[in-house]
Coordinates of C-alpha atoms in Angstrom, one line a residue:
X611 CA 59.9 119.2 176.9
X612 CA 62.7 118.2 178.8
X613 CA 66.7 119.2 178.6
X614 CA 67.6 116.7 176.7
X615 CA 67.2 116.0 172.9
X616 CA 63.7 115.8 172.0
X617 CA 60.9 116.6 169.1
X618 CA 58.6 119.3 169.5
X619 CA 55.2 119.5 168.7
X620 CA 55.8 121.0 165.8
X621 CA 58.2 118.3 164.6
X622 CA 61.5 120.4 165.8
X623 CA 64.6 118.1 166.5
X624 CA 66.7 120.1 169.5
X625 CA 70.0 119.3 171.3
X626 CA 70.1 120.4 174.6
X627 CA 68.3 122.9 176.7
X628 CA 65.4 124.8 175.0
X629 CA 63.4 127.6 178.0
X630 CA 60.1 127.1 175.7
X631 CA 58.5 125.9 172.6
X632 CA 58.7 129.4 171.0
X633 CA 62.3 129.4 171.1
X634 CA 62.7 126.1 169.3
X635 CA 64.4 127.8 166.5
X636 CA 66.9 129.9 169.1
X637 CA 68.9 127.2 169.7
X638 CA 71.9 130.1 169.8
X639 CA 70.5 132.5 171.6
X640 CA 70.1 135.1 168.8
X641 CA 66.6 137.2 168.4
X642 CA 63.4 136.0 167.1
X643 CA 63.3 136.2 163.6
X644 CA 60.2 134.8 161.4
X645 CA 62.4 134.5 158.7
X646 CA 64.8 132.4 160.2
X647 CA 62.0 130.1 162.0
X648 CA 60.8 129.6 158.6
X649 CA 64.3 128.8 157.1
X650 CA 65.2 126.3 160.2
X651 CA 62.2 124.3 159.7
X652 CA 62.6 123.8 156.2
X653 CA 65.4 122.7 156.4
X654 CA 65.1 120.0 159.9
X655 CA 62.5 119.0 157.7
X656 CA 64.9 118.3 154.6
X657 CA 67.2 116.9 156.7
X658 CA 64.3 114.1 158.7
X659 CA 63.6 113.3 155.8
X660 CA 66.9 112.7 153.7
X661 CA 67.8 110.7 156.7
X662 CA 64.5 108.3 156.1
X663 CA 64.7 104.9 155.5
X664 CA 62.6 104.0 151.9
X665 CA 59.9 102.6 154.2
X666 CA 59.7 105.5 156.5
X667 CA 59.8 107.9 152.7
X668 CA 56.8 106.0 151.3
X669 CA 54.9 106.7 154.6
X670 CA 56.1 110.4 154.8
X671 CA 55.4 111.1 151.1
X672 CA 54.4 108.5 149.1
X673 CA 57.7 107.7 147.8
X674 CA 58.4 105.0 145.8
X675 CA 61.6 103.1 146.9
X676 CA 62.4 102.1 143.5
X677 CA 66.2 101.8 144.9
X678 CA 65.1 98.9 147.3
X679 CA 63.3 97.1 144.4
X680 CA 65.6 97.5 142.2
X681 CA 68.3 95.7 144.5
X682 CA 66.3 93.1 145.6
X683 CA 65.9 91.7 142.1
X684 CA 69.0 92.6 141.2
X685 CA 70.6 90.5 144.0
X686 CA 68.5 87.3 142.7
X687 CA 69.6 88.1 139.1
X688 CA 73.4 88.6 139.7
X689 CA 73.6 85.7 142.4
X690 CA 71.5 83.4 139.8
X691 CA 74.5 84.6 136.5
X692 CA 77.0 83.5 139.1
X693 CA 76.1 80.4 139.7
X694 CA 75.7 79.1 136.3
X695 CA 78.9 81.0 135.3
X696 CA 80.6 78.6 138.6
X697 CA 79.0 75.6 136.9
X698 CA 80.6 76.0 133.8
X699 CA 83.9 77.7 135.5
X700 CA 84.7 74.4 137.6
X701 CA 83.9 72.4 134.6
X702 CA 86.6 74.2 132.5
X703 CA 89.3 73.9 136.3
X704 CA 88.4 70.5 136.6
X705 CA 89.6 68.9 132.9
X706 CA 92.6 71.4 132.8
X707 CA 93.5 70.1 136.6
X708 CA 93.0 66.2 135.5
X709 CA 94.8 66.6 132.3
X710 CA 97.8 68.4 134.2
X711 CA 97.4 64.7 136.6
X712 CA 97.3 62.6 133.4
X713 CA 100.2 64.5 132.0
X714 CA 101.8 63.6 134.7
X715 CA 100.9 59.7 134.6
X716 CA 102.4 59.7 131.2
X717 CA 105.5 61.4 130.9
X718 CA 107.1 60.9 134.3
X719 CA 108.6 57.6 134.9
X720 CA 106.7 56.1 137.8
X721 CA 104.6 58.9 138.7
X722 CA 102.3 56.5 141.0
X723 CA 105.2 55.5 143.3
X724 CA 106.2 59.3 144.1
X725 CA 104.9 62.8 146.3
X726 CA 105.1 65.9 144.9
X727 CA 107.7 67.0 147.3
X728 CA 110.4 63.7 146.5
X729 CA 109.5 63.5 142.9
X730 CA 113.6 63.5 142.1
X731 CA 116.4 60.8 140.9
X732 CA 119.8 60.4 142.4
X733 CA 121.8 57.9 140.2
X734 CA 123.0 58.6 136.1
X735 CA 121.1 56.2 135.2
X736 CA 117.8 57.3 136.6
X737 CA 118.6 60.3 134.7
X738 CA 119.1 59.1 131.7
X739 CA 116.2 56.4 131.5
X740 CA 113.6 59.2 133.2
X741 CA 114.7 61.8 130.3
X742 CA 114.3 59.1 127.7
X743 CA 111.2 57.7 129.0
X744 CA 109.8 61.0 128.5
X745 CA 110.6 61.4 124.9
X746 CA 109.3 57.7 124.3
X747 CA 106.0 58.2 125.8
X748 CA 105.6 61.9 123.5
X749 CA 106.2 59.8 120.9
X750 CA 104.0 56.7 121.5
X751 CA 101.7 58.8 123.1
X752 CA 98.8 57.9 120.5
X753 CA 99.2 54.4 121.4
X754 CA 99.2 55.1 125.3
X755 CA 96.7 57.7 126.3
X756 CA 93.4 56.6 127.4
X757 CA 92.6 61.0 126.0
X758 CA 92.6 61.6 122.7
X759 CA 95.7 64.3 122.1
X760 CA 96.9 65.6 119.3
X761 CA 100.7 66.9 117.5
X762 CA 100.9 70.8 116.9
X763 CA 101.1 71.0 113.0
X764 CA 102.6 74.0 111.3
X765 CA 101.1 75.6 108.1
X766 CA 102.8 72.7 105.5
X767 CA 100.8 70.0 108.0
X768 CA 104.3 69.3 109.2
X769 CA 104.1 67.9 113.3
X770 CA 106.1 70.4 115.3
X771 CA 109.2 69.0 117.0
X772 CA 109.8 68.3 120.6
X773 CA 112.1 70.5 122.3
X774 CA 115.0 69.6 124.8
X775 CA 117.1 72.3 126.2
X776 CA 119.8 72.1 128.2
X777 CA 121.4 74.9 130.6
X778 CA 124.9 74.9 131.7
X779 CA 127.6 76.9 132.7
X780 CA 130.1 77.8 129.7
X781 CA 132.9 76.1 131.0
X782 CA 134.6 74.6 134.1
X783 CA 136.5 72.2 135.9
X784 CA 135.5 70.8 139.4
X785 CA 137.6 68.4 141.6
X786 CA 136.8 67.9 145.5
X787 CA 139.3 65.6 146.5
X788 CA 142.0 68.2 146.0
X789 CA 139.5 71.1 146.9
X790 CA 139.7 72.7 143.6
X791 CA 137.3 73.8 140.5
X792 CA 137.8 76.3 137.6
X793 CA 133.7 77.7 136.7
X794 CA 133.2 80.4 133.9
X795 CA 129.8 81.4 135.9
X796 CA 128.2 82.2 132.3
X797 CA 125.1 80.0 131.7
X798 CA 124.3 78.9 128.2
X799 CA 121.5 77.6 126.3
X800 CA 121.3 74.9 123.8
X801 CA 118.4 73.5 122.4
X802 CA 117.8 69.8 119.6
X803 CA 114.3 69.5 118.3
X804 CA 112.8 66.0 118.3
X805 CA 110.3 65.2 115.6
X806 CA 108.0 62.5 117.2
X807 CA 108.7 60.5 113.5
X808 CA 112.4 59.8 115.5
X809 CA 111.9 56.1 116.9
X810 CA 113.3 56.4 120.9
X811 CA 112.8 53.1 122.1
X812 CA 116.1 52.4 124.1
X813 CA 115.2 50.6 127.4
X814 CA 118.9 50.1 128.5
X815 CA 121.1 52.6 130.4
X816 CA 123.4 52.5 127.4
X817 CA 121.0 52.8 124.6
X818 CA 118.9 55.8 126.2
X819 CA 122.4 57.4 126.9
X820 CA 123.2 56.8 123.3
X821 CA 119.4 58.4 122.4
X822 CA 120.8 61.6 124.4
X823 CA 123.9 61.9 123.2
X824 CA 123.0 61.3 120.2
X825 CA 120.3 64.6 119.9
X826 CA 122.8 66.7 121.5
X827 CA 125.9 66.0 119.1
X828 CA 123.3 67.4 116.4
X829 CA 124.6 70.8 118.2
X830 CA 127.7 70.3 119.0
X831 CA 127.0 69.4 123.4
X832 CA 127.8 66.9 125.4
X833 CA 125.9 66.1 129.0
X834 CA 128.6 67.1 131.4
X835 CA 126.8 66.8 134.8
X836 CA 129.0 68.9 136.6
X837 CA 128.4 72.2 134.5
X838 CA 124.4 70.7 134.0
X839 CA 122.3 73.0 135.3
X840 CA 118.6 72.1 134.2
X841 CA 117.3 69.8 131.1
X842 CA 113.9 71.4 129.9
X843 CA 111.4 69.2 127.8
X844 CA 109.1 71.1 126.0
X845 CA 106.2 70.3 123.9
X846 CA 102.7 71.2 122.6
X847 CA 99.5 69.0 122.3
X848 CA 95.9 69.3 121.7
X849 CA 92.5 68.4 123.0
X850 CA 89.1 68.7 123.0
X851 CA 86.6 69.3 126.0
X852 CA 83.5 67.4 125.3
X853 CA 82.0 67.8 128.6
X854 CA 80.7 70.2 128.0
X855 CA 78.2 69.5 125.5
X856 CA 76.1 67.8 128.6
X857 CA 75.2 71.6 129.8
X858 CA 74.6 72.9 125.8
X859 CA 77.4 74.2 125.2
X860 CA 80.1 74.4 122.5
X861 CA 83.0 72.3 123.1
X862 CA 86.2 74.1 123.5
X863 CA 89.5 73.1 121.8
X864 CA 93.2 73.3 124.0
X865 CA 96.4 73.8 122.9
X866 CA 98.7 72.4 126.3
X867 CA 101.9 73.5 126.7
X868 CA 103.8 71.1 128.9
X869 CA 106.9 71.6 130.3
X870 CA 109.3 68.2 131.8
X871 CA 112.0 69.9 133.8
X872 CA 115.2 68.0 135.5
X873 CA 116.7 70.6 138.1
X874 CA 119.9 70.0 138.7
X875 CA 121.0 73.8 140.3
X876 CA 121.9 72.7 143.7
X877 CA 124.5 69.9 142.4
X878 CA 124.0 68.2 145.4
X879 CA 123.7 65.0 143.8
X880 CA 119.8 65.3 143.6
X881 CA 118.2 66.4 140.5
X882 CA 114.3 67.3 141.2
X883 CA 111.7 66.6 138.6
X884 CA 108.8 68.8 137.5
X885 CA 106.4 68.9 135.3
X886 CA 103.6 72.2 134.3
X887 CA 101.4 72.5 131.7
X888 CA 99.7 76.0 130.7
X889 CA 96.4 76.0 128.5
X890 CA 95.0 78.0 126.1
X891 CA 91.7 78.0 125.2
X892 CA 90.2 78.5 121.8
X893 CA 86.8 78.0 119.1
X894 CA 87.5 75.1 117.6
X895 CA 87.7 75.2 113.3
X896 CA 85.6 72.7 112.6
X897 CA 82.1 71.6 115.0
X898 CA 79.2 69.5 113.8
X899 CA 76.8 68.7 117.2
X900 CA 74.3 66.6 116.8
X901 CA 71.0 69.5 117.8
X902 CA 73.2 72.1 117.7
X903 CA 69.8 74.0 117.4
X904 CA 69.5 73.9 121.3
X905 CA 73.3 74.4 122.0
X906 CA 72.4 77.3 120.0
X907 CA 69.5 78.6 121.4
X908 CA 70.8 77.9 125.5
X909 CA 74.0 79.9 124.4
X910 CA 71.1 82.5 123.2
X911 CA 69.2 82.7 125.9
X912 CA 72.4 82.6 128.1
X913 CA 73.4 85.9 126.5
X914 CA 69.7 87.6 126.6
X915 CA 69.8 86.9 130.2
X916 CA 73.4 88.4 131.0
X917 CA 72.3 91.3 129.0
X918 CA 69.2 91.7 131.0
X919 CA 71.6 91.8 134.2
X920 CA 73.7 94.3 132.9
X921 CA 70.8 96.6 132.1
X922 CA 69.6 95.7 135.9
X923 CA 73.0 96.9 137.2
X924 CA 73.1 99.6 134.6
X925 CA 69.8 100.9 136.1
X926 CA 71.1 101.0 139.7
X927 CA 74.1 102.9 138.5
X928 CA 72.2 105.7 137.3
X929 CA 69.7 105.8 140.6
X930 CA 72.8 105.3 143.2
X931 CA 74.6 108.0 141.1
X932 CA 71.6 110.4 141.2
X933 CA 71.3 109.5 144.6
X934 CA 74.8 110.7 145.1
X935 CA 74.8 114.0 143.3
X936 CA 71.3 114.8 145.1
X937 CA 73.9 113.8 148.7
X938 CA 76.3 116.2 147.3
X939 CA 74.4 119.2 146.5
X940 CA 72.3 118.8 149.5
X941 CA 75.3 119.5 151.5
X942 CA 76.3 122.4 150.0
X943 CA 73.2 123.4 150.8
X944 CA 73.2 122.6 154.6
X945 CA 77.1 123.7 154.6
X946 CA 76.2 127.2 153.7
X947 CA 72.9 127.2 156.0
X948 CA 74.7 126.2 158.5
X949 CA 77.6 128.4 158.4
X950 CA 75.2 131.4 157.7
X951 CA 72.8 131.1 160.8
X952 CA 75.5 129.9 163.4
X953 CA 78.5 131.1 162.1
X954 CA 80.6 127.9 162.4
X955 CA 82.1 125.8 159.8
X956 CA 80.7 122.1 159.3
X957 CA 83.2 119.7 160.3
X958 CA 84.3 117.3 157.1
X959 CA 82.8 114.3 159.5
X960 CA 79.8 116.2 159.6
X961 CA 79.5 116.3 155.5
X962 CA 80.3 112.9 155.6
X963 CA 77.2 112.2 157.4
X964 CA 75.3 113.0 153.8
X965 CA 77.5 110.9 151.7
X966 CA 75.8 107.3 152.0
X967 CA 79.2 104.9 151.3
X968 CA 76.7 102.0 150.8
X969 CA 75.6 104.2 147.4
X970 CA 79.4 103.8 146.7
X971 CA 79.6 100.6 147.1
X972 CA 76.7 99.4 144.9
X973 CA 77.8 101.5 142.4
X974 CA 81.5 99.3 142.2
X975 CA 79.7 96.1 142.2
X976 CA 77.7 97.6 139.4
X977 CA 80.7 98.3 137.3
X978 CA 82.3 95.5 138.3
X979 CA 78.9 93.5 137.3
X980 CA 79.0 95.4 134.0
X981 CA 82.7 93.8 133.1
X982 CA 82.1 90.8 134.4
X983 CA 78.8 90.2 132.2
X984 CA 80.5 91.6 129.0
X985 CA 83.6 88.9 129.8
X986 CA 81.3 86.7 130.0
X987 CA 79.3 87.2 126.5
X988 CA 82.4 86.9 124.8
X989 CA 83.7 83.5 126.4
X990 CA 80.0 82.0 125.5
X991 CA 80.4 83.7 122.2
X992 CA 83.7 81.9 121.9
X993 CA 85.5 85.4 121.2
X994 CA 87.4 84.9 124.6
X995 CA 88.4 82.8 127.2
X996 CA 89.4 84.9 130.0
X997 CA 87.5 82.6 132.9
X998 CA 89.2 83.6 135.5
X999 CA 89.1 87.8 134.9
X1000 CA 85.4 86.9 134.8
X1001 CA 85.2 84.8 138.1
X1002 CA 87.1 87.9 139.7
X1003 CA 85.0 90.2 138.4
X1004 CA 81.6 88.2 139.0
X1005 CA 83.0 86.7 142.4
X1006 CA 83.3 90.3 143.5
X1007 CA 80.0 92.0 142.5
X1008 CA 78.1 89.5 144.2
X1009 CA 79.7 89.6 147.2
X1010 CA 79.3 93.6 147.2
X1011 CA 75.9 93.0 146.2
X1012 CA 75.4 90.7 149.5
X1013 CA 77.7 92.9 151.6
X1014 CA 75.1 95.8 150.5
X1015 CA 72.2 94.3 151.9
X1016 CA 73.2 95.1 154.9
X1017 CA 72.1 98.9 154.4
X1018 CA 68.6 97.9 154.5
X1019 CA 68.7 95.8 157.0
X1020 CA 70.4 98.7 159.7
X1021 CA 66.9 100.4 159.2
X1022 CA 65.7 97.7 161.7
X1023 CA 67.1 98.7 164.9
X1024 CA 68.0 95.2 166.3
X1025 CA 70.3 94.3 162.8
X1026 CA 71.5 98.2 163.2
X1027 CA 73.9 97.8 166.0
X1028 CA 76.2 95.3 164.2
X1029 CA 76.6 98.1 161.5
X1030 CA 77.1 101.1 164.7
X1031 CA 79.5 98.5 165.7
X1032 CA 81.7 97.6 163.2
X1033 CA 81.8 101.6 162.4
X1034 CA 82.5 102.6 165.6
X1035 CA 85.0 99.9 166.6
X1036 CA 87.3 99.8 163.0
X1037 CA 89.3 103.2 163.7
X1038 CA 90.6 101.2 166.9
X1039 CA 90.8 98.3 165.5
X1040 CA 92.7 99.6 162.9
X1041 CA 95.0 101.3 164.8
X1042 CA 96.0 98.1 167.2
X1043 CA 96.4 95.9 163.7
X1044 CA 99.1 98.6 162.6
X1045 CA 101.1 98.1 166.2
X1046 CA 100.1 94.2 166.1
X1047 CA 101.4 94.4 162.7
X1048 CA 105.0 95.6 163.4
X1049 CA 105.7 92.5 165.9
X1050 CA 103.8 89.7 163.5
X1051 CA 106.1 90.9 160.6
X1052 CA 109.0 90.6 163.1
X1053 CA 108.3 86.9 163.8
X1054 CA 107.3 86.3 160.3
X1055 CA 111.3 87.5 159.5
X1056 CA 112.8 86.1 162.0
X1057 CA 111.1 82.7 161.5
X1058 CA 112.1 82.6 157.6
X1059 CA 115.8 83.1 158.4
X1060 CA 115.9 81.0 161.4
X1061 CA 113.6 78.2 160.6
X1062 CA 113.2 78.4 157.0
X1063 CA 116.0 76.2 156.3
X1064 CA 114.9 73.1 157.7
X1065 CA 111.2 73.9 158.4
X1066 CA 109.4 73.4 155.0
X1067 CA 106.5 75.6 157.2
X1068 CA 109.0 78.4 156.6
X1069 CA 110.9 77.7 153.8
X1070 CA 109.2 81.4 152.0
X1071 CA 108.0 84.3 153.7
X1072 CA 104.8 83.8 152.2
X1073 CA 104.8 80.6 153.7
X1074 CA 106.1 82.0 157.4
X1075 CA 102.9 83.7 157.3
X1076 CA 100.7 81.7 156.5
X1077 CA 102.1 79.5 159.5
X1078 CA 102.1 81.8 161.7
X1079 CA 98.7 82.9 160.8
X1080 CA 97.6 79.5 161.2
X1081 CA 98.9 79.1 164.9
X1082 CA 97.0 82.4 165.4
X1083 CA 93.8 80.7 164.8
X1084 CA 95.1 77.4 166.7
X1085 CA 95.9 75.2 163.6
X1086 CA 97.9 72.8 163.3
X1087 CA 100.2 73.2 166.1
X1088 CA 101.7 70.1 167.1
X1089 CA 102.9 69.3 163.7
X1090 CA 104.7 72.8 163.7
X1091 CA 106.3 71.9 166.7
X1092 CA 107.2 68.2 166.0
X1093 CA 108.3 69.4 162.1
X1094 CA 111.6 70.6 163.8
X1095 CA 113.2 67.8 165.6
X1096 CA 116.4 66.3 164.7
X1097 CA 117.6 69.5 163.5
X1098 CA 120.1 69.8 165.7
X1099 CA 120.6 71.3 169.5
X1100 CA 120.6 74.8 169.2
X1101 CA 117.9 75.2 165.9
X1102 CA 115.1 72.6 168.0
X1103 CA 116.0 75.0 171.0
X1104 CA 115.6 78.2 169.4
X1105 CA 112.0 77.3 167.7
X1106 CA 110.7 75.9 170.7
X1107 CA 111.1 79.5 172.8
X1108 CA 110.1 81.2 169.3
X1109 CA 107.1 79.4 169.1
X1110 CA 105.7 79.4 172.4
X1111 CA 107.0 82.9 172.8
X1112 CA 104.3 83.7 169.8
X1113 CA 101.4 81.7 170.5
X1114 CA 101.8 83.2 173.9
X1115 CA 102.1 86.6 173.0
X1116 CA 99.3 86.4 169.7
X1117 CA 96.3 84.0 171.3
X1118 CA 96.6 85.4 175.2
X1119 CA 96.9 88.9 174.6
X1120 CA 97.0 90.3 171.6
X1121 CA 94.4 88.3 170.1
X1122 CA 91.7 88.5 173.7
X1123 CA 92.6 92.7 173.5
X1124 CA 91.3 92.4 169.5
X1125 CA 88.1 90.8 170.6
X1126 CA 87.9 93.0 174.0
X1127 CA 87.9 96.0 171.6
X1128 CA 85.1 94.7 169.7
X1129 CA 83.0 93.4 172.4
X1130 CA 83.4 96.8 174.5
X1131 CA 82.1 98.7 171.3
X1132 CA 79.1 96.5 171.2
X1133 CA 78.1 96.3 174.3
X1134 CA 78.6 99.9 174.6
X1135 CA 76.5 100.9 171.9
X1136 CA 73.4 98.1 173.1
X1137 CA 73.2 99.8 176.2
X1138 CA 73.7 104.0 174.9
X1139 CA 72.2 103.2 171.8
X1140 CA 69.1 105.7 171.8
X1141 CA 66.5 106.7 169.7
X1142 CA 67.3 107.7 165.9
X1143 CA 66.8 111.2 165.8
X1144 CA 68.9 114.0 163.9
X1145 CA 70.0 116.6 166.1
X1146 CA 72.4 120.1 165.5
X1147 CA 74.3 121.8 168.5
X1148 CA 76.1 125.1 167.2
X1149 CA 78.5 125.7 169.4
X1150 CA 82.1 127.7 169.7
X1151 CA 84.3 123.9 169.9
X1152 CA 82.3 122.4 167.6
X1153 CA 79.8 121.9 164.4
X1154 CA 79.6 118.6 163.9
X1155 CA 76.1 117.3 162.8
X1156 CA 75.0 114.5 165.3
X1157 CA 73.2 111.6 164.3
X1158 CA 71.9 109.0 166.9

């Protein structure tokens, strides 16, 4: 045998020096002791073989990896539930997303002709006939929609009224050409309800102002624009998804809440318009489908098959648990063998060696399975309809079920180095995201103040990130430049030296050091990367348990 580490004939695993065979179980110098040899190889053989990969266990012992069969199916079976969950999920995103766009169509005047971002009026008038047109269209809406929508009724069958509410400050006087105003900063709210019985079909600016004045004398308001603050249009309607009957399933009746808002908090003379819609999902009272038999049956065989997956993941709790306790107890046991015979402490890396994180993180996706497949019973039962708790849920189990796949393959030696690598290279990298950190949050600050006023890349911090992230990656740089001019002298100057200062600083050097500390790992481990053996080295500086 040579000095270095090495396997006996016997099957002894040694670090370092050894003068001959005999002394294999010496390794600190103490006297032979039969007992000890005994004990020593017992428990290198323990150890070779905890360390075994399921293949190298079935070999060794005849072993069945029941572990490794049990994930491979139950990767196919989770990844197959996701899928058709998706299916029906972007079903359910895509009519709630096009009836917040029809919505849109039908109570905002001249929808069509506006962006998102400009969507706002600037004269009286406008304001009037936009308000007005709102309330017309609610209450022709029967005769307009190309949907069929329905009135919230209460329990008498009475249609529920249409709500306008208007905030304003309590009182107040304002007058700029002599530079003076009187404001009680109190805000008040006062709300009409509209029954959709009410005929509103004023066209002119002086019969929709009447309409308006009109609802709001019922409580004693007038609009003053000057204390105006917002006008809020509220109402309730109902639909049916019938989609999804296509994929056998139930259709699913909405109750919409919508939501017309005129913001007028800025008083600079331009009052934005929005509109947002929140739906709730529900079983609808009464159903008659034609062959409802086989909606029936696919919704049964939909739950037989989500039960099935929970059992899978149910299954692989209980081994990765088992697995974990056996981890656990196993070190104790090396812990107090080791301390006995070498007198030294094991180093908490060292017992860390025995705790398999990839065991841990099955284990979440399991749980997170579980949930996920119970959610989702009870939205095909029509007992919830939490679809996006279930996404999150299913969305993350599978992609901790993929992410665990790894483990197996880092028993082949050519896919192991990208797991050595990304565990030996994430304490650095860490470490240089937490000083790389400190001077990304400073520009992402500095950027919001500065810029966020007339950059609309930088109008939030969020959204300071996300640009700044973006420039990281080279995105969309000359539009963050050009965004800024016109702004004036000193602002254009300012984000031109904070911008290249940045993109500078973050692609040329902080960015190359990242991916220098990355490649350095790997190419250090592709070229030391030795043998997998198990190897202990008592010695008076350290106890750690090596594993190559």
């Amino acid at each position: 045998m040579d000095s270095h580490t090495g396997t006996d004939a016997a099957g002894c695993v040694v670090f370092g020096e050894v003068e001959n065979q005999e002394d294999c179980s010496l390794l600190d110098g103490s006297s032979p002791s039969i007992n000890s040899w005994t004990e020593e190889s017992e428990m290198r053989s323990k150890l070779r073989f905890f360390f075994m990969s399921p293949c190298e266990k079935f070999r060794a012992r005849g072993r069945k990896p029941w572990k490794l069969g049990v994930q491979i199916l139950k990767i196919v079976m989770v990844t197959l539930q996701l899928m058709l969950f998706g299916l029906s999920n972007q079903q359910v995103v895509t009519f709630q997303e096009e009836s917040i766009d029809s919505f849109r169509h039908l109570f905002l005047k001249d929808y069509g002709s506006w962006n998102d971002e400009t969507f706002s009026v600037y004269t009286q008038k406008d304001l009037y006939e936009y308000m007005a047109f709102t309330l017309n269209q609610y209450v022709q809406l029967p005769c307009l929609s190309l949907a069929k929508y329905g009135y919230l009724s209460d329990n008498n069958g009475f249609v529920a009224p249409l709500n306008v509410c208007k905030s304003f400050y309590k009182a107040g006087t304002v007058d700029p050409s002599n530079e003076s105003f009187t404001i009680n900063a109190v805000i008040k709210k006062a709300c009409v309800d509209v029954f959709p019985l009410i005929p509103l079909n004023g066209t002119s600016i002086d019969e929709t102002k009447n309409v308006l004045v009109t609802l709001f004398d019922k409580v004693n308001l007038t609009l003053d624009l000057y204390r105006l603050i917002s006008v809020e249009i509220s109402f309730r309607l109902k639909t049916i998804n019938l989609q999804t009957v296509r994929n056998n399933e139930m259709p699913d009746c909405y109750l919409f809440s919508i939501s017309v808002t005129f913001d007028n908090k800025a008083h600079s003379g331009k009052v934005k318009i929005g509109l947002d819609s929140d739906a709730k999902i529900g079983e609808c009272r009464a159903t008659n489908v034609a062959n409802s038999s086989l909606v029936q049956k696919s919704t049964r065989y939909m739950m037989v098959f989500d039960g099935f997956v929970m059992t899978l993941c149910a299954v692989s709790f209980l081994l990765c648990t088992r697995s974990l306790i056996r981890s656990l107890k196993f070190s104790q046991e090396f812990v107090k063998f080791y301390t006995f015979h070498y007198n030294n402490p094991v180093s908490w890396a060292g017992r860390m060696e025995f705790v398999n994180g990839w065991y841990i993180l099955i284990t979440i996706s399991d749980i997170f399975t579980i949930i996920g497949s119970i959610v989702k019973i009870a939205i095909e039962s029509k007992r919830a309809t939490s679809y996006d708790i279930c996404s999150i849920f299913l969305g993350t189990s599978t992609l901790l079920v993929w992410v665990g796949v790894i483990k197996y393959m880092s028993y082949f030696k050519m896919y192991n180095i990208l797991v050595l690598t990304m565990r030996a290279a994430l304490p650095s990298v860490i470490r240089f995201c937490c000083c790389a950190g400190m001077i990304y949050l400073g520009y992402c600050f500095c950027g919001w103040v500065v810029l966020g006023p007339y950059h609309p890349k930088f109008r939030t911090l969020d959204m300071a990130s996300e640009c700044l992230f973006s420039l990281i990656n080279g995105d969309d740089m000359f539009a963050t430049f050009t965004e800024i001019n016109g702004k004036g002298y000193l602002v254009w100057l300012f984000s031109q030296v904070y911008l290249y200062t940045f993109i500078s600083l973050f692609i040329y050097m902080i960015l190359s050091v990242f991916i220098a500390l990355i490649t350095e790992t790997y190419e250090c481990i592709k070229v030391h990367q030795p043998t997998s053996v198990l190897s202990m080295q008592p010695s008076a500086h350290s106890s750690h348990l090596f594993l190559y």
